[in-house]
PDB file of C-alpha atoms in Angstrom:
ATOM      1  CA  ASP A   1     -20.949 -35.760  61.530  1.00 52.00           C
ATOM      2  CA  THR A   2     -18.808 -35.655  58.122  1.00 73.00           C
ATOM      3  CA  GLY A   3     -16.130 -38.214  59.677  1.00 92.00           C
ATOM      4  CA  VAL A   4     -12.747 -37.663  61.694  1.00 95.00           C
ATOM      5  CA  SER A   5     -11.297 -34.133  61.454  1.00 96.00           C
ATOM      6  CA  GLN A   6      -7.729 -33.376  62.404  1.00 97.00           C
ATOM      7  CA  ASN A   7      -6.086 -30.284  62.423  1.00 97.00           C
ATOM      8  CA  PRO A   8      -3.598 -28.508  62.283  1.00 97.00           C
ATOM      9  CA  ARG A   9      -3.498 -30.615  58.213  1.00 96.00           C
ATOM     10  CA  HIS A  10       0.087 -29.462  58.642  1.00 96.00           C
ATOM     11  CA  LYS A  11       2.654 -27.984  61.437  1.00 98.00           C
ATOM     12  CA  ILE A  12       6.432 -27.359  60.830  1.00 98.00           C
ATOM     13  CA  THR A  13       8.570 -26.679  63.734  1.00 98.00           C
ATOM     14  CA  LYS A  14      11.351 -25.711  64.603  1.00 98.00           C
ATOM     15  CA  ARG A  15      13.551 -28.391  66.390  1.00 98.00           C
ATOM     16  CA  GLY A  16      13.097 -28.679  70.027  1.00 98.00           C
ATOM     17  CA  GLN A  17       9.300 -26.888  69.579  1.00 98.00           C
ATOM     18  CA  ASN A  18       6.126 -28.204  71.561  1.00 98.00           C
ATOM     19  CA  VAL A  19       3.320 -29.082  68.882  1.00 98.00           C
ATOM     20  CA  THR A  20       0.010 -30.302  69.837  1.00 98.00           C
ATOM     21  CA  PHE A  21      -2.137 -32.026  67.102  1.00 98.00           C
ATOM     22  CA  ARG A  22      -5.984 -32.374  67.421  1.00 98.00           C
ATOM     23  CA  CYS A  23      -8.542 -35.056  66.708  1.00 98.00           C
ATOM     24  CA  ASP A  24     -12.407 -35.330  66.989  1.00 97.00           C
ATOM     25  CA  PRO A  25     -13.211 -38.658  65.991  1.00 96.00           C
ATOM     26  CA  ILE A  26     -17.546 -39.317  64.631  1.00 93.00           C
ATOM     27  CA  SER A  27     -19.638 -38.896  67.000  1.00 89.00           C
ATOM     28  CA  GLU A  28     -20.821 -42.106  68.292  1.00 86.00           C
ATOM     29  CA  HIS A  29     -17.108 -44.050  68.082  1.00 91.00           C
ATOM     30  CA  ASN A  30     -15.799 -44.379  71.793  1.00 89.00           C
ATOM     31  CA  ARG A  31     -12.573 -45.792  70.638  1.00 93.00           C
ATOM     32  CA  LEU A  32      -9.828 -43.393  68.923  1.00 95.00           C
ATOM     33  CA  TYR A  33      -6.337 -44.628  67.708  1.00 95.00           C
ATOM     34  CA  TRP A  34      -3.046 -42.658  66.720  1.00 97.00           C
ATOM     35  CA  TYR A  35      -1.038 -43.857  64.227  1.00 96.00           C
ATOM     36  CA  ARG A  36       2.564 -42.131  62.551  1.00 96.00           C
ATOM     37  CA  GLN A  37       3.670 -43.089  58.659  1.00 95.00           C
ATOM     38  CA  THR A  38       6.707 -41.780  57.981  1.00 94.00           C
ATOM     39  CA  LEU A  39       7.511 -41.390  54.514  1.00 89.00           C
ATOM     40  CA  GLY A  40       7.063 -44.710  52.003  1.00 87.00           C
ATOM     41  CA  GLN A  41       6.357 -46.490  55.148  1.00 91.00           C
ATOM     42  CA  GLY A  42       2.381 -47.882  56.424  1.00 93.00           C
ATOM     43  CA  PRO A  43       0.979 -46.867  59.442  1.00 95.00           C
ATOM     44  CA  GLU A  44       2.780 -48.092  62.951  1.00 95.00           C
ATOM     45  CA  PHE A  45       0.994 -48.038  65.624  1.00 94.00           C
ATOM     46  CA  LEU A  46       0.953 -45.289  69.232  1.00 95.00           C
ATOM     47  CA  THR A  47      -1.797 -45.416  71.405  1.00 95.00           C
ATOM     48  CA  TYR A  48      -5.838 -45.889  71.554  1.00 93.00           C
ATOM     49  CA  PHE A  49      -8.415 -44.934  73.864  1.00 94.00           C
ATOM     50  CA  GLN A  50     -11.485 -46.255  74.850  1.00 92.00           C
ATOM     51  CA  ASN A  51     -13.626 -43.291  75.492  1.00 93.00           C
ATOM     52  CA  GLU A  52     -11.316 -41.481  78.605  1.00 93.00           C
ATOM     53  CA  ALA A  53      -8.973 -44.197  78.932  1.00 93.00           C
ATOM     54  CA  GLN A  54      -5.820 -44.857  77.063  1.00 94.00           C
ATOM     55  CA  LEU A  55      -5.687 -48.712  77.410  1.00 91.00           C
ATOM     56  CA  GLU A  56      -2.550 -49.505  75.336  1.00 90.00           C
ATOM     57  CA  LYS A  57       0.290 -47.139  74.270  1.00 92.00           C
ATOM     58  CA  SER A  58       3.388 -48.946  71.672  1.00 91.00           C
ATOM     59  CA  ARG A  59       6.798 -48.710  73.020  1.00 89.00           C
ATOM     60  CA  LEU A  60       7.611 -46.202  69.939  1.00 84.00           C
ATOM     61  CA  LEU A  61       5.773 -43.549  72.383  1.00 86.00           C
ATOM     62  CA  SER A  62       8.544 -42.350  73.733  1.00 88.00           C
ATOM     63  CA  ASP A  63       8.185 -39.804  76.939  1.00 93.00           C
ATOM     64  CA  ARG A  64       8.295 -37.145  74.910  1.00 96.00           C
ATOM     65  CA  PHE A  65       4.839 -37.917  73.220  1.00 96.00           C
ATOM     66  CA  SER A  66       1.799 -37.613  75.555  1.00 96.00           C
ATOM     67  CA  ALA A  67      -2.186 -38.206  74.495  1.00 97.00           C
ATOM     68  CA  GLU A  68      -5.094 -37.306  76.053  1.00 96.00           C
ATOM     69  CA  ARG A  69      -8.685 -37.947  75.283  1.00 96.00           C
ATOM     70  CA  PRO A  70     -10.364 -35.945  78.780  1.00 91.00           C
ATOM     71  CA  LYS A  71     -14.182 -36.344  78.231  1.00 87.00           C
ATOM     72  CA  GLY A  72     -13.744 -39.580  75.713  1.00 86.00           C
ATOM     73  CA  SER A  73     -14.914 -37.354  73.077  1.00 91.00           C
ATOM     74  CA  PHE A  74     -12.162 -35.637  71.245  1.00 96.00           C
ATOM     75  CA  SER A  75      -8.022 -36.296  72.009  1.00 98.00           C
ATOM     76  CA  THR A  76      -5.108 -34.350  71.619  1.00 98.00           C
ATOM     77  CA  LEU A  77      -1.301 -35.886  70.690  1.00 98.00           C
ATOM     78  CA  GLU A  78       1.671 -33.544  72.118  1.00 97.00           C
ATOM     79  CA  ILE A  79       5.167 -33.569  71.266  1.00 97.00           C
ATOM     80  CA  GLN A  80       7.586 -31.814  73.209  1.00 97.00           C
ATOM     81  CA  ARG A  81      11.028 -31.366  72.528  1.00 97.00           C
ATOM     82  CA  THR A  82      10.166 -32.035  68.824  1.00 97.00           C
ATOM     83  CA  GLU A  83      13.212 -33.896  66.380  1.00 96.00           C
ATOM     84  CA  GLN A  84      13.786 -34.224  63.028  1.00 96.00           C
ATOM     85  CA  GLY A  85      12.956 -37.134  63.330  1.00 95.00           C
ATOM     86  CA  ASP A  86       9.450 -36.858  64.676  1.00 97.00           C
ATOM     87  CA  SER A  87       8.902 -36.016  60.854  1.00 97.00           C
ATOM     88  CA  ALA A  88       5.885 -37.924  59.844  1.00 96.00           C
ATOM     89  CA  MET A  89       1.749 -38.034  59.003  1.00 95.00           C
ATOM     90  CA  TYR A  90       0.394 -38.307  62.299  1.00 97.00           C
ATOM     91  CA  LEU A  91      -2.709 -40.505  61.816  1.00 96.00           C
ATOM     92  CA  CYS A  92      -6.209 -40.414  63.873  1.00 96.00           C
ATOM     93  CA  ALA A  93      -8.701 -42.999  63.183  1.00 95.00           C
ATOM     94  CA  SER A  94     -12.102 -43.983  65.378  1.00 94.00           C
ATOM     95  CA  SER A  95     -14.484 -46.689  65.441  1.00 91.00           C
ATOM     96  CA  PHE A  96     -16.855 -48.476  67.712  1.00 85.00           C
ATOM     97  CA  PRO A  97     -15.369 -50.690  70.425  1.00 79.00           C
ATOM     98  CA  GLY A  98     -14.631 -54.565  68.628  1.00 73.00           C
ATOM     99  CA  ASP A  99     -11.340 -56.195  67.853  1.00 66.00           C
ATOM    100  CA  GLY A 100     -12.672 -56.605  63.928  1.00 69.00           C
ATOM    101  CA  THR A 101     -15.046 -53.024  63.765  1.00 77.00           C
ATOM    102  CA  LEU A 102     -14.281 -50.555  60.824  1.00 82.00           C
ATOM    103  CA  ALA A 103     -11.810 -48.018  61.557  1.00 88.00           C
ATOM    104  CA  PHE A 104     -12.101 -44.740  60.057  1.00 92.00           C
ATOM    105  CA  PHE A 105      -9.320 -42.545  59.135  1.00 94.00           C
ATOM    106  CA  GLY A 106      -8.576 -38.851  59.765  1.00 95.00           C
ATOM    107  CA  GLN A 107      -6.826 -37.205  56.584  1.00 94.00           C
ATOM    108  CA  GLY A 108      -3.857 -36.513  58.902  1.00 94.00           C
ATOM    109  CA  THR A 109      -1.190 -34.168  60.937  1.00 96.00           C
ATOM    110  CA  ARG A 110       2.036 -33.729  58.392  1.00 96.00           C
ATOM    111  CA  LEU A 111       4.811 -32.413  60.733  1.00 97.00           C
ATOM    112  CA  THR A 112       7.784 -31.492  59.360  1.00 97.00           C
ATOM    113  CA  VAL A 113      10.868 -30.442  61.944  1.00 98.00           C
ATOM    114  CA  VAL A 114      13.515 -28.337  60.681  1.00 97.00           C
TER     115      VAL A 114
ATOM    116  CA  ALA B   1       3.018 -61.405  66.959  1.00 76.00           C
ATOM    117  CA  GLN B   2       1.106 -60.745  64.228  1.00 83.00           C
ATOM    118  CA  SER B   3       2.812 -59.266  60.869  1.00 90.00           C
ATOM    119  CA  VAL B   4       2.051 -58.333  56.757  1.00 94.00           C
ATOM    120  CA  THR B   5       4.115 -58.658  54.361  1.00 96.00           C
ATOM    121  CA  GLN B   6       3.252 -56.875  51.223  1.00 97.00           C
ATOM    122  CA  LEU B   7       4.951 -57.968  48.186  1.00 93.00           C
ATOM    123  CA  GLY B   8       6.322 -55.161  45.950  1.00 92.00           C
ATOM    124  CA  SER B   9       6.604 -52.104  47.021  1.00 94.00           C
ATOM    125  CA  HIS B  10       5.857 -50.680  43.168  1.00 96.00           C
ATOM    126  CA  VAL B  11       3.637 -52.173  40.746  1.00 97.00           C
ATOM    127  CA  SER B  12       3.111 -50.983  36.877  1.00 97.00           C
ATOM    128  CA  VAL B  13      -0.258 -51.926  35.273  1.00 97.00           C
ATOM    129  CA  SER B  14      -1.246 -50.415  32.156  1.00 97.00           C
ATOM    130  CA  GLU B  15      -5.188 -49.123  32.168  1.00 97.00           C
ATOM    131  CA  GLY B  16      -7.627 -51.830  31.887  1.00 97.00           C
ATOM    132  CA  ALA B  17      -5.509 -54.392  32.818  1.00 98.00           C
ATOM    133  CA  LEU B  18      -5.747 -57.192  35.940  1.00 98.00           C
ATOM    134  CA  VAL B  19      -4.507 -55.298  39.370  1.00 98.00           C
ATOM    135  CA  LEU B  20      -3.335 -57.862  41.976  1.00 98.00           C
ATOM    136  CA  LEU B  21      -1.659 -56.601  45.114  1.00 98.00           C
ATOM    137  CA  ARG B  22       0.363 -59.264  47.263  1.00 98.00           C
ATOM    138  CA  CYS B  23      -0.501 -59.503  50.804  1.00 97.00           C
ATOM    139  CA  ASN B  24       0.723 -62.208  53.176  1.00 96.00           C
ATOM    140  CA  TYR B  25      -0.050 -62.586  57.088  1.00 94.00           C
ATOM    141  CA  SER B  26       1.120 -63.906  60.167  1.00 90.00           C
ATOM    142  CA  SER B  27      -1.044 -64.321  62.879  1.00 83.00           C
ATOM    143  CA  SER B  28      -1.682 -66.735  65.801  1.00 77.00           C
ATOM    144  CA  VAL B  29      -4.928 -66.767  66.296  1.00 78.00           C
ATOM    145  CA  PRO B  30      -8.093 -65.830  63.752  1.00 78.00           C
ATOM    146  CA  PRO B  31      -7.027 -62.645  61.664  1.00 86.00           C
ATOM    147  CA  TYR B  32      -9.378 -60.041  60.267  1.00 90.00           C
ATOM    148  CA  LEU B  33      -7.344 -58.601  57.517  1.00 92.00           C
ATOM    149  CA  PHE B  34      -7.737 -54.824  55.764  1.00 94.00           C
ATOM    150  CA  TRP B  35      -7.198 -53.147  52.372  1.00 96.00           C
ATOM    151  CA  TYR B  36      -6.910 -49.428  52.922  1.00 96.00           C
ATOM    152  CA  VAL B  37      -5.873 -46.958  49.765  1.00 96.00           C
ATOM    153  CA  GLN B  38      -4.038 -43.768  50.105  1.00 94.00           C
ATOM    154  CA  TYR B  39      -4.270 -40.592  47.786  1.00 91.00           C
ATOM    155  CA  PRO B  40      -1.201 -38.345  47.975  1.00 85.00           C
ATOM    156  CA  ASN B  41      -1.520 -36.110  51.481  1.00 78.00           C
ATOM    157  CA  GLN B  42      -4.356 -37.703  52.392  1.00 84.00           C
ATOM    158  CA  GLY B  43      -5.397 -39.988  55.297  1.00 86.00           C
ATOM    159  CA  LEU B  44      -6.322 -44.054  54.421  1.00 92.00           C
ATOM    160  CA  GLN B  45     -10.307 -45.069  52.593  1.00 93.00           C
ATOM    161  CA  LEU B  46     -11.495 -48.668  53.350  1.00 92.00           C
ATOM    162  CA  LEU B  47     -11.419 -50.748  50.467  1.00 95.00           C
ATOM    163  CA  LEU B  48     -12.615 -53.482  51.786  1.00 93.00           C
ATOM    164  CA  LYS B  49     -12.537 -56.003  55.214  1.00 91.00           C
ATOM    165  CA  TYR B  50     -12.149 -59.822  56.132  1.00 90.00           C
ATOM    166  CA  THR B  51     -13.387 -61.127  59.202  1.00 82.00           C
ATOM    167  CA  SER B  52     -14.163 -64.653  58.858  1.00 77.00           C
ATOM    168  CA  ALA B  53     -17.047 -64.240  56.771  1.00 75.00           C
ATOM    169  CA  ALA B  54     -16.812 -65.205  53.123  1.00 84.00           C
ATOM    170  CA  THR B  55     -13.106 -65.924  52.206  1.00 89.00           C
ATOM    171  CA  LEU B  56     -14.220 -63.803  48.573  1.00 94.00           C
ATOM    172  CA  VAL B  57     -14.748 -60.032  50.156  1.00 94.00           C
ATOM    173  CA  LYS B  58     -15.849 -57.793  47.778  1.00 94.00           C
ATOM    174  CA  GLY B  59     -15.368 -54.085  48.437  1.00 94.00           C
ATOM    175  CA  ILE B  60     -15.516 -50.443  46.346  1.00 93.00           C
ATOM    176  CA  ASN B  61     -14.891 -49.513  43.041  1.00 93.00           C
ATOM    177  CA  ASP B  62     -14.946 -53.082  41.815  1.00 96.00           C
ATOM    178  CA  PHE B  63     -12.049 -54.399  44.306  1.00 97.00           C
ATOM    179  CA  GLU B  64     -12.034 -58.197  46.037  1.00 97.00           C
ATOM    180  CA  ALA B  65     -10.051 -59.678  48.007  1.00 97.00           C
ATOM    181  CA  GLU B  66      -9.640 -63.467  48.810  1.00 95.00           C
ATOM    182  CA  PHE B  67      -8.519 -65.221  51.849  1.00 94.00           C
ATOM    183  CA  LYS B  68      -6.279 -68.205  51.791  1.00 93.00           C
ATOM    184  CA  LYS B  69      -5.818 -69.326  55.296  1.00 90.00           C
ATOM    185  CA  SER B  70      -3.794 -72.263  53.645  1.00 91.00           C
ATOM    186  CA  GLU B  71      -1.406 -69.962  52.225  1.00 93.00           C
ATOM    187  CA  THR B  72      -1.716 -67.170  55.159  1.00 93.00           C
ATOM    188  CA  SER B  73      -2.628 -64.452  51.967  1.00 95.00           C
ATOM    189  CA  PHE B  74      -5.436 -61.531  50.963  1.00 96.00           C
ATOM    190  CA  HIS B  75      -4.140 -60.536  48.029  1.00 97.00           C
ATOM    191  CA  LEU B  76      -6.448 -57.836  46.584  1.00 98.00           C
ATOM    192  CA  THR B  77      -7.494 -57.616  42.465  1.00 98.00           C
ATOM    193  CA  LYS B  78      -9.351 -55.429  40.152  1.00 98.00           C
ATOM    194  CA  PRO B  79     -10.360 -56.585  37.057  1.00 97.00           C
ATOM    195  CA  SER B  80      -9.557 -54.080  34.683  1.00 97.00           C
ATOM    196  CA  ALA B  81      -7.232 -50.806  35.868  1.00 97.00           C
ATOM    197  CA  HIS B  82      -8.538 -46.975  35.409  1.00 96.00           C
ATOM    198  CA  MET B  83      -6.428 -44.205  36.096  1.00 96.00           C
ATOM    199  CA  SER B  84      -8.178 -43.012  39.319  1.00 95.00           C
ATOM    200  CA  ASP B  85      -6.967 -46.308  40.603  1.00 96.00           C
ATOM    201  CA  ALA B  86      -3.379 -45.015  40.432  1.00 96.00           C
ATOM    202  CA  ALA B  87      -2.620 -44.465  44.831  1.00 96.00           C
ATOM    203  CA  GLU B  88      -0.099 -46.518  47.520  1.00 97.00           C
ATOM    204  CA  TYR B  89      -2.513 -49.192  49.021  1.00 98.00           C
ATOM    205  CA  PHE B  90      -2.232 -51.054  52.459  1.00 97.00           C
ATOM    206  CA  CYS B  91      -2.802 -54.410  53.663  1.00 97.00           C
ATOM    207  CA  ALA B  92      -3.650 -55.075  57.669  1.00 94.00           C
ATOM    208  CA  VAL B  93      -4.078 -57.427  59.587  1.00 91.00           C
ATOM    209  CA  ASN B  94      -6.030 -56.878  63.122  1.00 86.00           C
ATOM    210  CA  SER B  95      -6.219 -60.409  65.442  1.00 70.00           C
ATOM    211  CA  MET B  96      -8.600 -61.090  68.151  1.00 66.00           C
ATOM    212  CA  GLY B  97      -7.866 -59.765  72.178  1.00 68.00           C
ATOM    213  CA  GLN B  98      -5.624 -57.170  70.199  1.00 69.00           C
ATOM    214  CA  GLY B  99      -7.771 -53.882  70.961  1.00 74.00           C
ATOM    215  CA  GLY B 100      -8.739 -53.358  66.938  1.00 81.00           C
ATOM    216  CA  LYS B 101      -5.194 -51.934  66.731  1.00 87.00           C
ATOM    217  CA  LEU B 102      -4.699 -52.538  62.765  1.00 91.00           C
ATOM    218  CA  ILE B 103      -0.777 -53.753  61.890  1.00 92.00           C
ATOM    219  CA  PHE B 104      -0.034 -52.756  58.185  1.00 95.00           C
ATOM    220  CA  GLY B 105       2.206 -53.869  55.560  1.00 96.00           C
ATOM    221  CA  GLN B 106       4.953 -51.731  54.039  1.00 95.00           C
ATOM    222  CA  GLY B 107       2.757 -50.621  51.570  1.00 97.00           C
ATOM    223  CA  THR B 108       2.027 -50.990  47.877  1.00 97.00           C
ATOM    224  CA  GLU B 109       2.009 -47.850  45.258  1.00 97.00           C
ATOM    225  CA  LEU B 110      -0.056 -48.788  42.115  1.00 97.00           C
ATOM    226  CA  SER B 111       0.772 -47.017  38.615  1.00 97.00           C
ATOM    227  CA  VAL B 112      -1.100 -46.818  35.789  1.00 97.00           C
ATOM    228  CA  LYS B 113      -0.257 -46.359  32.311  1.00 96.00           C
ATOM    229  CA  PRO B 114      -2.531 -45.244  29.698  1.00 94.00           C
TER     230      PRO B 114
END
C-alpha cells in the first residue's frame, strides 16, 4: 500500500457540469476525510466517514456536494452544477479511529471550473 | 470552538539560518496539535504532532516544536534552514471529541535564500 490515492489529479470542467472525484484510503484505515483548499488558504474540513457511515458534514458542504463511501473502502465526492467558486484543491485523508490519530493525506485533486 | 492562527503568511530566511514559524491555537479542551508541510501541487505531509506526551516534539528533517500551554502556542523551529525546506507550512489543531477532523491555520510560506 503506497498511501492515500486520489483521482484524477487535475480536472477542468465547464460551469454547470457535474464532477466526481475518487479517494482510495490506506487499506487498514477506517476513517476517511475530505477537505477543500483554496489558493493561499489552509485546508477546510468538509466531511468524514467512519467505515461507510458519514458522521459529520461541514456547513461548507452545500446541497450540490455529496460524498459516499459505499463499502467502507474508497470514497467519492460529487459536485453537481459546478460553479467557479468550486475551483479548489480537494484533499482526502485517512486515519485509524481516535481524535489524536495521524491523518495521512493524498496528493489532492485540483478542480478548475471555467 | 477551536481555531489556529499562524503569525506571518510569509517568512524568508537565509540558508543555514534558524527557522521559526509561529502558531497559536484556541481550544476549550486539551488539544492535539500538528504541523504539516505542503510542496506545490502536492498533498500534506506530517512533520510532527503533539498528543499530550512530551511538550517538546521532534519531527522529521530536524524540525521540532514546543507546546506551551500558558502561551497557547506550538511554534515550529529548525536550527539550520536548507533550500529544500522552502514550502508552505500548516499548523492544525484537533480537540478531543471532534472525530479526528483537523482545523488548519492559513499557512506560512517559507522561502530560503542561498
